[in-house]
Short mmCIF file of C-alpha atoms in Angstrom, two decimals:
data_model
loop_
_atom_site.label_atom_id
_atom_site.label_comp_id
_atom_site.label_asym_id
_atom_site.label_seq_id
_atom_site.Cartn_x
_atom_site.Cartn_y
_atom_site.Cartn_z
CA MET A 1 0.00 0.00 0.00
CA LYS A 2 1.02 3.60 -0.14
CA PRO A 3 2.84 5.14 2.83
CA ALA A 4 0.49 5.73 5.75
CA TYR A 5 0.35 9.49 5.27
CA LEU A 6 -1.00 9.07 1.73
CA LEU A 7 -3.64 6.62 2.81
CA ALA A 8 -4.86 8.77 5.65
CA ALA A 9 -4.69 11.99 3.69
CA SER A 10 -6.12 10.96 0.40
CA VAL A 11 -7.63 7.51 0.25
CA LEU A 12 -9.55 7.20 3.50
CA PRO A 13 -11.26 3.92 2.61
CA LEU A 14 -7.89 2.18 2.44
CA ALA A 15 -6.70 3.97 5.55
CA LEU A 16 -9.67 2.59 7.43
CA ALA A 17 -9.39 -0.86 5.92
CA ALA A 18 -5.64 -1.32 6.33
CA THR A 19 -4.99 -0.68 10.00
CA ALA A 20 -1.25 -1.47 9.88
CA SER A 21 0.80 1.44 8.53
CA LEU A 22 4.17 1.14 6.86
CA SER A 23 5.80 3.21 9.55
CA ALA A 24 4.57 0.72 12.12
CA GLY A 25 5.72 -2.20 9.97
CA ALA A 26 9.13 -0.63 9.54
CA ALA A 27 9.74 -0.80 13.29
CA GLN A 28 9.20 -4.58 13.32
CA ALA A 29 11.43 -7.37 12.09
CA GLN A 30 12.10 -7.53 8.38
CA GLU A 31 8.98 -8.64 6.51
CA VAL A 32 7.45 -8.62 3.05
CA SER A 33 3.74 -7.96 2.65
CA ALA A 34 1.20 -7.47 -0.10
CA ASN A 35 -2.26 -5.94 -0.40
CA VAL A 36 -5.15 -5.82 -2.86
CA ALA A 37 -8.27 -3.67 -2.92
CA MET A 38 -11.31 -2.69 -4.92
CA THR A 39 -12.86 0.75 -4.45
CA THR A 40 -15.91 2.34 -6.04
CA ASP A 41 -13.92 5.53 -6.73
CA TYR A 42 -10.16 6.16 -6.44
CA ARG A 43 -10.10 9.48 -4.61
CA PHE A 44 -6.71 11.12 -4.12
CA ARG A 45 -6.79 14.15 -1.84
CA GLY A 46 -10.50 14.44 -2.50
CA ALA A 47 -10.35 14.29 -6.32
CA SER A 48 -11.30 11.27 -8.41
CA LEU A 49 -8.49 9.71 -10.44
CA SER A 50 -10.70 6.92 -11.81
CA ASP A 51 -13.38 9.09 -13.43
CA GLU A 52 -15.69 8.27 -10.50
CA ALA A 53 -15.58 4.58 -11.49
CA ILE A 54 -14.42 1.37 -9.80
CA ALA A 55 -10.65 0.99 -9.41
CA ILE A 56 -8.54 -2.10 -8.70
CA GLN A 57 -5.47 -1.50 -6.54
CA GLY A 58 -2.61 -3.36 -4.92
CA GLY A 59 1.00 -3.31 -3.88
CA PHE A 60 4.03 -4.94 -2.27
CA ASP A 61 6.14 -3.68 0.64
CA VAL A 62 9.32 -4.66 2.44
CA ALA A 63 10.05 -3.34 5.93
CA PHE A 64 13.34 -3.68 7.84
CA ASP A 65 13.96 -3.76 11.57
CA SER A 66 16.20 -0.70 11.16
CA GLY A 67 13.14 1.41 10.39
CA PHE A 68 13.63 1.63 6.64
CA TYR A 69 10.95 0.46 4.21
CA ALA A 70 10.30 0.46 0.47
CA GLY A 71 7.44 -0.55 -1.74
CA THR A 72 5.34 -0.19 -4.82
CA TRP A 73 1.61 0.42 -5.21
CA GLY A 74 -0.61 0.65 -8.28
CA SER A 75 -4.15 1.51 -9.28
CA SER A 76 -6.30 1.59 -12.37
CA ILE A 77 -7.06 5.21 -13.29
CA GLU A 78 -8.72 7.46 -15.81
CA PRO A 79 -6.22 7.68 -18.72
CA VAL A 80 -3.25 9.98 -18.20
CA GLY A 81 -1.74 10.36 -21.65
CA ASN A 82 -1.63 6.79 -22.96
CA SER A 83 -1.59 5.23 -19.50
CA GLU A 84 -4.47 3.72 -17.55
CA ILE A 85 -2.26 2.74 -14.60
CA GLU A 86 -0.73 4.75 -11.77
CA LEU A 87 2.41 3.10 -10.38
CA ASP A 88 3.98 4.51 -7.21
CA LEU A 89 7.50 3.68 -6.00
CA TYR A 90 8.50 4.84 -2.53
CA ALA A 91 11.04 4.48 0.23
CA GLY A 92 11.22 5.94 3.69
CA TYR A 93 12.08 5.62 7.35
CA GLY A 94 9.79 5.34 10.37
CA GLY A 95 10.32 5.32 14.10
CA THR A 96 9.20 6.72 17.43
CA VAL A 97 10.18 9.62 19.68
CA GLY A 98 8.53 9.38 23.05
CA ALA A 99 4.79 8.98 22.50
CA LEU A 100 5.00 10.09 18.86
CA SER A 101 5.69 8.02 15.77
CA TYR A 102 7.15 9.60 12.63
CA ASP A 103 7.47 8.68 8.99
CA VAL A 104 9.57 10.43 6.32
CA GLY A 105 10.30 9.44 2.74
CA VAL A 106 10.12 10.07 -0.96
CA ILE A 107 7.61 8.81 -3.52
CA GLY A 108 7.54 8.81 -7.31
CA TYR A 109 4.28 8.78 -9.30
CA PHE A 110 4.66 7.00 -12.65
CA TYR A 111 2.22 6.33 -15.50
CA PRO A 112 3.57 3.51 -17.72
CA GLY A 113 3.11 4.28 -21.40
CA ALA A 114 2.71 8.03 -20.90
CA GLU A 115 5.48 10.59 -21.35
CA ASP A 116 6.33 13.75 -19.40
CA VAL A 117 3.84 13.14 -16.58
CA ALA A 118 5.85 11.37 -13.82
CA TYR A 119 6.79 13.44 -10.79
CA ALA A 120 8.33 13.06 -7.32
CA GLU A 121 7.30 14.15 -3.84
CA VAL A 122 8.80 14.12 -0.34
CA TYR A 123 6.61 13.51 2.70
CA GLY A 124 6.58 13.42 6.46
CA SER A 125 4.08 12.64 9.19
CA LEU A 126 3.72 12.63 12.98
CA THR A 127 1.21 10.43 14.81
CA GLY A 128 0.15 10.48 18.44
CA MET A 129 -2.81 9.77 20.71
CA ILE A 130 -5.17 12.51 21.89
CA GLY A 131 -7.39 10.65 24.30
CA LEU A 132 -8.83 7.72 22.34
CA VAL A 133 -8.18 9.41 19.00
CA GLU A 134 -5.09 8.46 16.99
CA THR A 135 -4.18 11.76 15.33
CA THR A 136 -1.85 12.21 12.36
CA GLY A 137 -0.48 15.41 10.87
CA THR A 138 1.10 15.09 7.42
CA LEU A 139 2.96 17.20 4.89
CA ALA A 140 3.76 16.32 1.28
CA TYR A 141 5.82 18.58 -0.97
CA ALA A 142 6.59 18.20 -4.66
CA PRO A 143 9.47 20.52 -5.64
CA GLU A 144 9.25 22.51 -8.87
CA GLN A 145 9.47 20.07 -11.79
CA ASP A 146 9.05 20.17 -15.57
CA ASN A 147 6.19 17.65 -15.42
CA LEU A 148 4.33 19.90 -12.97
CA GLY A 149 4.44 22.79 -15.41
CA ASP A 150 7.52 24.23 -13.70
CA ASP A 151 5.43 24.58 -10.54
CA ASP A 152 5.62 22.99 -7.09
CA ASN A 153 2.85 21.57 -4.89
CA LEU A 154 2.17 21.46 -1.15
CA TYR A 155 -0.39 19.27 0.64
CA LEU A 156 -1.19 19.40 4.37
CA ASN A 157 -3.55 17.05 6.18
CA LEU A 158 -4.84 16.45 9.70
CA SER A 159 -6.71 13.21 10.36
CA GLY A 160 -7.88 11.14 13.29
CA SER A 161 -9.35 7.72 13.97
CA ALA A 162 -11.02 6.15 16.99
CA PRO A 163 -12.71 2.84 17.85
CA LEU A 164 -16.47 2.88 18.25
CA GLY A 165 -16.70 1.23 21.65
CA GLU A 166 -16.39 -2.56 21.47
CA SER A 167 -18.23 -2.81 18.15
CA GLY A 168 -15.08 -3.65 16.18
CA LEU A 169 -15.73 -0.60 14.01
CA SER A 170 -13.57 2.50 13.64
CA LEU A 171 -14.51 6.09 12.87
CA MET A 172 -12.08 8.32 10.95
CA ALA A 173 -12.19 11.91 9.76
CA GLY A 174 -9.71 14.19 8.03
CA VAL A 175 -9.25 17.58 6.41
CA GLY A 176 -6.61 18.57 3.86
CA TYR A 177 -5.30 21.73 2.20
CA GLU A 178 -3.48 21.84 -1.16
CA THR A 179 -1.78 24.67 -3.02
CA GLY A 180 0.36 24.71 -6.15
CA ALA A 181 0.19 22.59 -9.28
CA PHE A 182 -2.84 20.57 -8.06
CA GLY A 183 -4.34 23.13 -5.71
CA ASP A 184 -6.88 24.84 -7.98
CA LEU A 185 -8.72 22.21 -10.01
CA ASP A 186 -11.61 24.46 -11.06
CA GLY A 187 -9.46 27.49 -11.90
CA ASP A 188 -11.25 29.91 -9.57
CA GLY A 189 -8.04 31.12 -7.96
CA ASP A 190 -8.73 29.51 -4.57
CA ASP A 191 -6.64 26.69 -3.09
CA LYS A 192 -8.25 23.29 -2.61
CA VAL A 193 -9.63 22.02 0.69
CA ASP A 194 -10.83 18.41 1.05
CA TRP A 195 -12.59 16.67 3.91
CA THR A 196 -13.59 13.10 4.69
CA ILE A 197 -15.48 11.12 7.29
CA GLY A 198 -15.90 7.36 7.27
CA ILE A 199 -16.43 4.13 9.11
CA GLY A 200 -14.73 0.77 8.66
CA GLY A 201 -14.32 -2.73 10.01
CA SER A 202 -13.62 -6.34 9.06
CA ALA A 203 -15.88 -9.18 7.93
CA TYR A 204 -15.52 -12.53 6.12
CA GLY A 205 -11.74 -12.23 5.99
CA VAL A 206 -11.57 -8.79 4.35
CA ASP A 207 -11.47 -5.20 5.56
CA TRP A 208 -14.15 -2.77 4.42
CA SER A 209 -14.92 0.92 4.70
CA LEU A 210 -17.54 3.44 3.70
CA ALA A 211 -16.49 7.09 3.44
CA TYR A 212 -18.03 10.44 2.56
CA ILE A 213 -15.57 12.63 0.62
CA ASP A 214 -15.92 16.21 -0.61
CA THR A 215 -13.76 19.18 -1.67
CA SER A 216 -14.05 22.93 -2.14
CA GLU A 217 -13.54 22.49 -5.89
CA ASP A 218 -16.35 22.65 -8.46
CA THR A 219 -15.45 19.94 -10.97
CA ASP A 220 -17.08 16.64 -11.93
CA GLY A 221 -14.35 14.62 -10.23
CA SER A 222 -14.12 16.60 -7.00
CA ASP A 223 -17.75 16.88 -5.90
CA GLU A 224 -19.19 15.04 -2.90
CA THR A 225 -19.45 11.28 -3.03
CA ALA A 226 -19.66 8.10 -0.98
CA VAL A 227 -16.86 5.58 -1.53
CA PHE A 228 -16.99 1.90 -0.55
CA THR A 229 -13.79 -0.12 -0.42
CA ILE A 230 -12.88 -3.71 0.36
CA SER A 231 -9.27 -4.77 0.83
CA LYS A 232 -7.06 -7.57 2.08
CA ALA A 233 -3.47 -7.62 3.29
CA PHE A 234 -1.20 -10.65 3.09
#
């Protein structure tokens, strides 16, 4: 799967469904894992990348006891150039300081078959408990690049999750802010804000989630929607 900050900040259904983050996995003994998912709409930072249609997703990760991890994750998408696949390659380091856990790394977004669209981003996150709520603050920054139109991009997100009593369900909510190359999808001059609230759990050997997602943008792919996701980790 993608690094935990990307899941929590942009694809809430997977964040709810996959409760083990890479930063947590990186602190354990060396292990290789895989994951698959189907979602009714691939929403990335509030905007649909699958033309509001079903997307199939999956990835592989390796985590080392030193704290380092690396992986790849892919999804079907609305065509970008000649590509109908997003392929992410990432590497990072996770650990803890006191009661906080941190995760830093770099990720590349690739679109096999398309030219002049791949770009890179650095990210970092901090996670801690506020009462019963696991709270994560994240930052992702893409430096100025040719494939971003000689622009840069900044995304900030604050999210939290909490168990719903002893029901086995979890509630999660998040809000994000984006400015730069992807920060004004409707061209009105205002930066993008996205927000999400959802619920998730496990049944019949798979994880599931249902999330409400909306943004401040006025485009077909960034309006309000409900997204259902099922996933399984191996």
